[in-house]
Amino acid sequence: MTDDSMAAPPFDAAEIARRALPLLDLTNLADICTSSQIETLCRDARAGGVAAVCVWPQFVGEAARALKGTPVRVATVVNFPAGGEDVERAVEDAAEAIADGAQEIDLVLPYRALMRGDAATATGLVEAVRDVCRKTCLKVILETGTLGDPERIGQASRLVIAAGADFLKTSTGKSAVSATPEAAEAMLGAIREHGAGRRIGLKVSGGLRSVADAAAYLALADRVMGPDWAQPATFRLGASSLYGELTAALARVP
């Protein structure tokens, strides 16, 4: 993901790691995932003090048991990764995940409906899932790499905020293009426009692999939203491989 357009200003790797680890949604959404991998994921989550783990729905109960009594939250995905338009299925899947112990639902927006001009279908599904997430954090994945245009991403962001999302999330990590700074900036702009009436967060997900990636997105959040805004309640980094880079940066501190 890192390229010249994503270059961060000079940064202290250990300081970035200290900031980023508590914001991390430690993720395993691999096509083949096992219980032993979830056990390892949860062990790393406890050791690193991350914000949450994000796992497939069938592993929610296992993760919830492994993390019971810790502040690490359990997230799962719904309508993932295709972003279909079956409202009943999305609602049922969200309700089942919550019953199994999910504290956060990462829902894929029916972004193709939005792209063909059918905003009602896209927002209707979000609103329906919102109804079953009364006490559950709802993150809505826009699949920004497919939406492409920052103006369209901004429009989707505003629609999703109006539909009741607690977080906007960039990507599933399963598309050809995942998170980009341009998409994240458009989403942050919509969050800033929303104001302080209801707290809305941003989750940057897909392709984050290095401390430099974390540094660049933190710098973007600081610039757009202010230096104290990026906290676990408002800003997340969703990644499967970033954890090792962040912990290695801390390990190098004398």
mmCIF file of C-alpha atoms in Angstrom:
data_model
loop_
_atom_site.group_PDB
_atom_site.id
_atom_site.type_symbol
_atom_site.label_atom_id
_atom_site.label_comp_id
_atom_site.label_asym_id
_atom_site.label_seq_id
_atom_site.Cartn_x
_atom_site.Cartn_y
_atom_site.Cartn_z
ATOM 1 C CA MET A 1 0.000 0.000 0.000
ATOM 2 C CA THR A 2 2.803 2.421 0.801
ATOM 3 C CA ASP A 3 3.878 4.582 -2.134
ATOM 4 C CA ASP A 4 5.159 8.107 -2.701
ATOM 5 C CA SER A 5 1.673 9.592 -2.249
ATOM 6 C CA MET A 6 1.433 7.933 1.153
ATOM 7 C CA ALA A 7 4.839 9.018 2.415
ATOM 8 C CA ALA A 8 4.678 10.134 6.032
ATOM 9 C CA PRO A 9 6.729 12.976 7.465
ATOM 10 C CA PRO A 10 9.693 11.906 9.601
ATOM 11 C CA PHE A 11 8.456 9.958 12.600
ATOM 12 C CA ASP A 12 9.607 8.086 15.672
ATOM 13 C CA ALA A 13 8.736 4.432 15.005
ATOM 14 C CA ALA A 14 8.404 3.552 18.685
ATOM 15 C CA GLU A 15 6.137 6.521 19.358
ATOM 16 C CA ILE A 16 3.943 5.610 16.386
ATOM 17 C CA ALA A 17 3.780 2.031 17.647
ATOM 18 C CA ARG A 18 2.700 3.229 21.093
ATOM 19 C CA ARG A 19 -0.056 5.310 19.501
ATOM 20 C CA ALA A 20 -1.161 2.720 16.966
ATOM 21 C CA LEU A 21 -1.316 -0.488 19.012
ATOM 22 C CA PRO A 22 -4.305 0.634 21.147
ATOM 23 C CA LEU A 23 -6.099 1.592 17.901
ATOM 24 C CA LEU A 24 -5.559 -1.749 16.186
ATOM 25 C CA ASP A 25 -8.349 -4.102 15.156
ATOM 26 C CA LEU A 26 -6.221 -7.258 15.004
ATOM 27 C CA THR A 27 -7.778 -9.185 12.144
ATOM 28 C CA ASN A 28 -7.972 -12.669 10.716
ATOM 29 C CA LEU A 29 -10.361 -12.858 7.791
ATOM 30 C CA ALA A 30 -8.239 -15.266 5.792
ATOM 31 C CA ASP A 31 -10.104 -17.564 3.433
ATOM 32 C CA ILE A 32 -8.834 -20.498 5.496
ATOM 33 C CA CYS A 33 -8.852 -19.800 9.237
ATOM 34 C CA THR A 34 -8.594 -22.253 12.120
ATOM 35 C CA SER A 35 -9.425 -22.266 15.810
ATOM 36 C CA SER A 36 -5.731 -22.381 16.663
ATOM 37 C CA GLN A 37 -5.165 -19.213 14.643
ATOM 38 C CA ILE A 38 -7.982 -17.496 16.533
ATOM 39 C CA GLU A 39 -6.395 -18.607 19.797
ATOM 40 C CA THR A 40 -3.097 -17.038 18.705
ATOM 41 C CA LEU A 41 -4.884 -13.895 17.529
ATOM 42 C CA CYS A 42 -6.576 -13.460 20.903
ATOM 43 C CA ARG A 43 -3.341 -14.131 22.778
ATOM 44 C CA ASP A 44 -1.590 -11.421 20.751
ATOM 45 C CA ALA A 45 -4.529 -9.075 21.295
ATOM 46 C CA ARG A 46 -4.291 -9.467 25.061
ATOM 47 C CA ALA A 47 -0.513 -9.034 25.049
ATOM 48 C CA GLY A 48 -0.559 -5.994 22.771
ATOM 49 C CA GLY A 49 -3.475 -4.174 24.347
ATOM 50 C CA VAL A 50 -5.233 -3.655 21.014
ATOM 51 C CA ALA A 51 -8.730 -2.224 20.631
ATOM 52 C CA ALA A 52 -10.402 -5.298 19.144
ATOM 53 C CA VAL A 53 -10.077 -8.509 17.207
ATOM 54 C CA CYS A 54 -12.024 -8.912 13.974
ATOM 55 C CA VAL A 55 -12.907 -12.496 13.051
ATOM 56 C CA TRP A 56 -15.292 -14.470 10.886
ATOM 57 C CA PRO A 57 -18.760 -14.930 12.442
ATOM 58 C CA GLN A 58 -18.188 -18.610 13.190
ATOM 59 C CA PHE A 59 -15.303 -17.674 15.506
ATOM 60 C CA VAL A 60 -17.090 -14.957 17.488
ATOM 61 C CA GLY A 61 -18.008 -17.211 20.402
ATOM 62 C CA GLU A 62 -14.481 -18.596 20.643
ATOM 63 C CA ALA A 63 -12.958 -15.115 20.580
ATOM 64 C CA ALA A 64 -15.453 -13.810 23.143
ATOM 65 C CA ARG A 65 -14.555 -16.622 25.542
ATOM 66 C CA ALA A 66 -10.824 -16.107 25.022
ATOM 67 C CA LEU A 67 -11.089 -12.359 25.671
ATOM 68 C CA LYS A 68 -13.591 -12.438 28.521
ATOM 69 C CA GLY A 69 -12.538 -10.110 31.327
ATOM 70 C CA THR A 70 -10.247 -8.047 29.086
ATOM 71 C CA PRO A 71 -10.927 -4.666 27.463
ATOM 72 C CA VAL A 72 -10.309 -6.129 23.979
ATOM 73 C CA ARG A 73 -13.534 -6.072 21.980
ATOM 74 C CA VAL A 74 -14.799 -8.681 19.524
ATOM 75 C CA ALA A 75 -15.787 -7.573 16.029
ATOM 76 C CA THR A 76 -17.106 -9.575 13.112
ATOM 77 C CA VAL A 77 -18.192 -9.022 9.518
ATOM 78 C CA VAL A 78 -21.666 -9.096 7.964
ATOM 79 C CA ASN A 79 -22.664 -8.953 4.285
ATOM 80 C CA PHE A 80 -18.997 -9.634 3.675
ATOM 81 C CA PRO A 81 -17.238 -9.268 1.341
ATOM 82 C CA ALA A 82 -19.710 -8.942 -1.531
ATOM 83 C CA GLY A 83 -21.898 -6.153 -0.155
ATOM 84 C CA GLY A 84 -25.128 -7.781 -1.311
ATOM 85 C CA GLU A 85 -28.643 -6.442 -0.959
ATOM 86 C CA ASP A 86 -30.368 -9.158 1.095
ATOM 87 C CA VAL A 87 -31.615 -7.139 4.063
ATOM 88 C CA GLU A 88 -33.167 -10.079 5.901
ATOM 89 C CA ARG A 89 -29.955 -12.120 5.710
ATOM 90 C CA ALA A 90 -27.814 -9.210 6.896
ATOM 91 C CA VAL A 91 -30.124 -8.552 9.841
ATOM 92 C CA GLU A 92 -30.215 -12.232 10.821
ATOM 93 C CA ASP A 93 -26.436 -12.571 10.590
ATOM 94 C CA ALA A 94 -25.884 -9.446 12.691
ATOM 95 C CA ALA A 95 -28.347 -10.601 15.344
ATOM 96 C CA GLU A 96 -26.744 -14.054 15.524
ATOM 97 C CA ALA A 97 -23.251 -12.569 15.851
ATOM 98 C CA ILE A 98 -24.388 -10.271 18.656
ATOM 99 C CA ALA A 99 -25.974 -13.215 20.450
ATOM 100 C CA ASP A 100 -22.649 -15.067 20.146
ATOM 101 C CA GLY A 101 -20.802 -12.184 21.806
ATOM 102 C CA ALA A 102 -19.879 -9.709 19.044
ATOM 103 C CA GLN A 103 -19.545 -6.170 20.361
ATOM 104 C CA GLU A 104 -18.877 -4.597 16.969
ATOM 105 C CA ILE A 105 -20.408 -5.354 13.557
ATOM 106 C CA ASP A 106 -18.463 -4.476 10.410
ATOM 107 C CA LEU A 107 -21.180 -4.329 7.746
ATOM 108 C CA VAL A 108 -20.447 -4.058 4.031
ATOM 109 C CA LEU A 109 -22.537 -1.341 2.397
ATOM 110 C CA PRO A 110 -24.420 -2.440 -0.745
ATOM 111 C CA TYR A 111 -22.041 -0.185 -2.629
ATOM 112 C CA ARG A 112 -23.036 -1.399 -6.079
ATOM 113 C CA ALA A 113 -26.581 -0.181 -5.434
ATOM 114 C CA LEU A 114 -25.164 3.211 -4.578
ATOM 115 C CA MET A 115 -23.049 3.196 -7.747
ATOM 116 C CA ARG A 116 -26.117 2.617 -9.902
ATOM 117 C CA GLY A 117 -27.909 5.489 -8.182
ATOM 118 C CA ASP A 118 -30.052 3.435 -5.785
ATOM 119 C CA ALA A 119 -29.225 5.150 -2.514
ATOM 120 C CA ALA A 120 -32.455 3.914 -0.894
ATOM 121 C CA THR A 121 -31.417 0.257 -1.138
ATOM 122 C CA ALA A 122 -27.954 0.991 0.215
ATOM 123 C CA THR A 123 -29.086 3.042 3.182
ATOM 124 C CA GLY A 124 -32.118 0.825 3.854
ATOM 125 C CA LEU A 125 -29.888 -2.146 4.610
ATOM 126 C CA VAL A 126 -27.712 -0.071 6.938
ATOM 127 C CA GLU A 127 -30.776 1.225 8.768
ATOM 128 C CA ALA A 128 -32.169 -2.288 9.180
ATOM 129 C CA VAL A 129 -28.938 -3.607 10.674
ATOM 130 C CA ARG A 130 -28.692 -0.489 12.830
ATOM 131 C CA ASP A 131 -32.004 -1.501 14.405
ATOM 132 C CA VAL A 132 -30.483 -4.738 15.759
ATOM 133 C CA CYS A 133 -27.255 -3.002 16.815
ATOM 134 C CA ARG A 134 -28.838 -0.818 19.474
ATOM 135 C CA LYS A 135 -26.024 -1.481 21.968
ATOM 136 C CA THR A 136 -23.485 -2.708 19.417
ATOM 137 C CA CYS A 137 -20.956 -0.578 17.542
ATOM 138 C CA LEU A 138 -21.828 -0.520 13.834
ATOM 139 C CA LYS A 139 -18.987 0.030 11.394
ATOM 140 C CA VAL A 140 -20.014 0.325 7.740
ATOM 141 C CA ILE A 141 -17.535 -0.716 5.050
ATOM 142 C CA LEU A 142 -17.792 1.505 1.963
ATOM 143 C CA GLU A 143 -15.371 -0.477 -0.243
ATOM 144 C CA THR A 144 -13.764 2.786 -1.254
ATOM 145 C CA GLY A 145 -11.383 1.232 -3.777
ATOM 146 C CA THR A 146 -14.395 0.305 -5.905
ATOM 147 C CA LEU A 147 -16.297 3.531 -5.299
ATOM 148 C CA GLY A 148 -13.140 5.243 -6.512
ATOM 149 C CA ASP A 149 -14.012 8.909 -6.805
ATOM 150 C CA PRO A 150 -13.495 10.953 -3.608
ATOM 151 C CA GLU A 151 -16.740 12.838 -4.267
ATOM 152 C CA ARG A 152 -18.664 9.558 -4.444
ATOM 153 C CA ILE A 153 -16.882 8.357 -1.284
ATOM 154 C CA GLY A 154 -17.902 11.553 0.479
ATOM 155 C CA GLN A 155 -21.509 11.067 -0.651
ATOM 156 C CA ALA A 156 -21.504 7.460 0.593
ATOM 157 C CA SER A 157 -20.007 8.588 3.895
ATOM 158 C CA ARG A 158 -22.728 11.164 4.470
ATOM 159 C CA LEU A 159 -25.473 8.665 3.594
ATOM 160 C CA VAL A 160 -24.056 6.049 5.949
ATOM 161 C CA ILE A 161 -23.693 8.551 8.791
ATOM 162 C CA ALA A 162 -27.318 9.568 8.312
ATOM 163 C CA ALA A 163 -28.325 5.879 8.355
ATOM 164 C CA GLY A 164 -26.833 5.467 11.820
ATOM 165 C CA ALA A 165 -23.274 4.188 11.437
ATOM 166 C CA ASP A 166 -20.935 4.603 14.387
ATOM 167 C CA PHE A 167 -17.840 4.176 12.217
ATOM 168 C CA LEU A 168 -17.012 4.497 8.556
ATOM 169 C CA LYS A 169 -14.612 1.819 7.308
ATOM 170 C CA THR A 170 -12.642 1.986 4.091
ATOM 171 C CA SER A 171 -12.396 -1.527 2.748
ATOM 172 C CA THR A 172 -12.977 -5.253 3.047
ATOM 173 C CA GLY A 173 -9.349 -5.964 2.165
ATOM 174 C CA LYS A 174 -10.682 -8.330 -0.512
ATOM 175 C CA SER A 175 -10.869 -5.855 -3.398
ATOM 176 C CA ALA A 176 -8.133 -4.920 -5.876
ATOM 177 C CA VAL A 177 -7.750 -1.485 -4.253
ATOM 178 C CA SER A 178 -8.059 -1.158 -0.491
ATOM 179 C CA ALA A 179 -7.471 1.861 1.739
ATOM 180 C CA THR A 180 -5.975 4.990 0.220
ATOM 181 C CA PRO A 181 -5.186 8.350 1.821
ATOM 182 C CA GLU A 182 -7.525 10.081 -0.641
ATOM 183 C CA ALA A 183 -10.443 7.894 0.457
ATOM 184 C CA ALA A 184 -9.630 8.310 4.137
ATOM 185 C CA GLU A 185 -9.468 12.081 3.753
ATOM 186 C CA ALA A 186 -12.860 12.178 2.022
ATOM 187 C CA MET A 187 -14.369 10.110 4.848
ATOM 188 C CA LEU A 188 -12.783 12.276 7.527
ATOM 189 C CA GLY A 189 -14.174 15.325 5.750
ATOM 190 C CA ALA A 190 -17.693 13.888 6.023
ATOM 191 C CA ILE A 191 -17.139 13.089 9.701
ATOM 192 C CA ARG A 192 -15.908 16.616 10.344
ATOM 193 C CA GLU A 193 -18.931 18.081 8.513
ATOM 194 C CA HIS A 194 -21.229 15.982 10.719
ATOM 195 C CA GLY A 195 -20.019 17.866 13.756
ATOM 196 C CA ALA A 196 -20.157 16.929 17.410
ATOM 197 C CA GLY A 197 -23.798 15.905 17.745
ATOM 198 C CA ARG A 198 -23.081 12.150 17.499
ATOM 199 C CA ARG A 199 -19.592 10.692 17.630
ATOM 200 C CA ILE A 200 -18.529 9.054 14.346
ATOM 201 C CA GLY A 201 -15.253 7.197 13.866
ATOM 202 C CA LEU A 202 -13.085 6.025 10.986
ATOM 203 C CA LYS A 203 -11.541 2.594 10.498
ATOM 204 C CA VAL A 204 -8.782 2.399 7.905
ATOM 205 C CA SER A 205 -8.536 -1.178 6.693
ATOM 206 C CA GLY A 206 -6.928 -3.066 3.854
ATOM 207 C CA GLY A 207 -3.266 -3.069 2.899
ATOM 208 C CA LEU A 208 -1.756 -1.574 6.064
ATOM 209 C CA ARG A 209 1.524 -3.377 6.590
ATOM 210 C CA SER A 210 4.174 -1.034 7.959
ATOM 211 C CA VAL A 211 4.807 1.452 10.742
ATOM 212 C CA ALA A 212 5.050 4.070 7.996
ATOM 213 C CA ASP A 213 1.502 3.252 6.901
ATOM 214 C CA ALA A 214 0.249 3.732 10.460
ATOM 215 C CA ALA A 215 2.222 6.959 10.797
ATOM 216 C CA ALA A 216 0.785 8.395 7.595
ATOM 217 C CA TYR A 217 -2.837 7.690 8.517
ATOM 218 C CA LEU A 218 -2.325 9.005 12.036
ATOM 219 C CA ALA A 219 -0.825 12.167 10.573
ATOM 220 C CA LEU A 220 -3.851 12.502 8.279
ATOM 221 C CA ALA A 221 -6.275 12.117 11.182
ATOM 222 C CA ASP A 222 -4.305 14.648 13.221
ATOM 223 C CA ARG A 223 -4.364 17.144 10.363
ATOM 224 C CA VAL A 224 -8.055 16.846 9.507
ATOM 225 C CA MET A 225 -9.584 16.190 12.934
ATOM 226 C CA GLY A 226 -7.040 17.551 15.399
ATOM 227 C CA PRO A 227 -4.201 15.960 17.372
ATOM 228 C CA ASP A 228 -6.344 14.501 20.163
ATOM 229 C CA TRP A 229 -9.085 12.966 18.008
ATOM 230 C CA ALA A 230 -7.508 9.591 17.130
ATOM 231 C CA GLN A 231 -8.564 7.438 20.078
ATOM 232 C CA PRO A 232 -9.975 3.871 20.098
ATOM 233 C CA ALA A 233 -13.505 5.268 20.247
ATOM 234 C CA THR A 234 -12.978 7.260 17.043
ATOM 235 C CA PHE A 235 -10.116 5.783 15.018
ATOM 236 C CA ARG A 236 -9.088 2.227 14.200
ATOM 237 C CA LEU A 237 -6.481 0.562 12.036
ATOM 238 C CA GLY A 238 -7.667 -2.781 10.683
ATOM 239 C CA ALA A 239 -4.809 -5.105 9.816
ATOM 240 C CA SER A 240 -3.552 -8.651 10.101
ATOM 241 C CA SER A 241 0.162 -8.042 9.554
ATOM 242 C CA LEU A 242 0.688 -4.627 11.158
ATOM 243 C CA TYR A 243 0.773 -6.017 14.696
ATOM 244 C CA GLY A 244 4.173 -7.662 14.200
ATOM 245 C CA GLU A 245 5.686 -4.477 12.781
ATOM 246 C CA LEU A 246 4.402 -2.352 15.649
ATOM 247 C CA THR A 247 5.566 -4.736 18.369
ATOM 248 C CA ALA A 248 8.957 -5.048 16.661
ATOM 249 C CA ALA A 249 9.317 -1.261 16.686
ATOM 250 C CA LEU A 250 8.698 -1.240 20.421
ATOM 251 C CA ALA A 251 11.102 -4.101 20.989
ATOM 252 C CA ARG A 252 13.911 -2.093 19.402
ATOM 253 C CA VAL A 253 13.606 0.634 22.068
ATOM 254 C CA PRO A 254 16.637 0.392 24.420
#
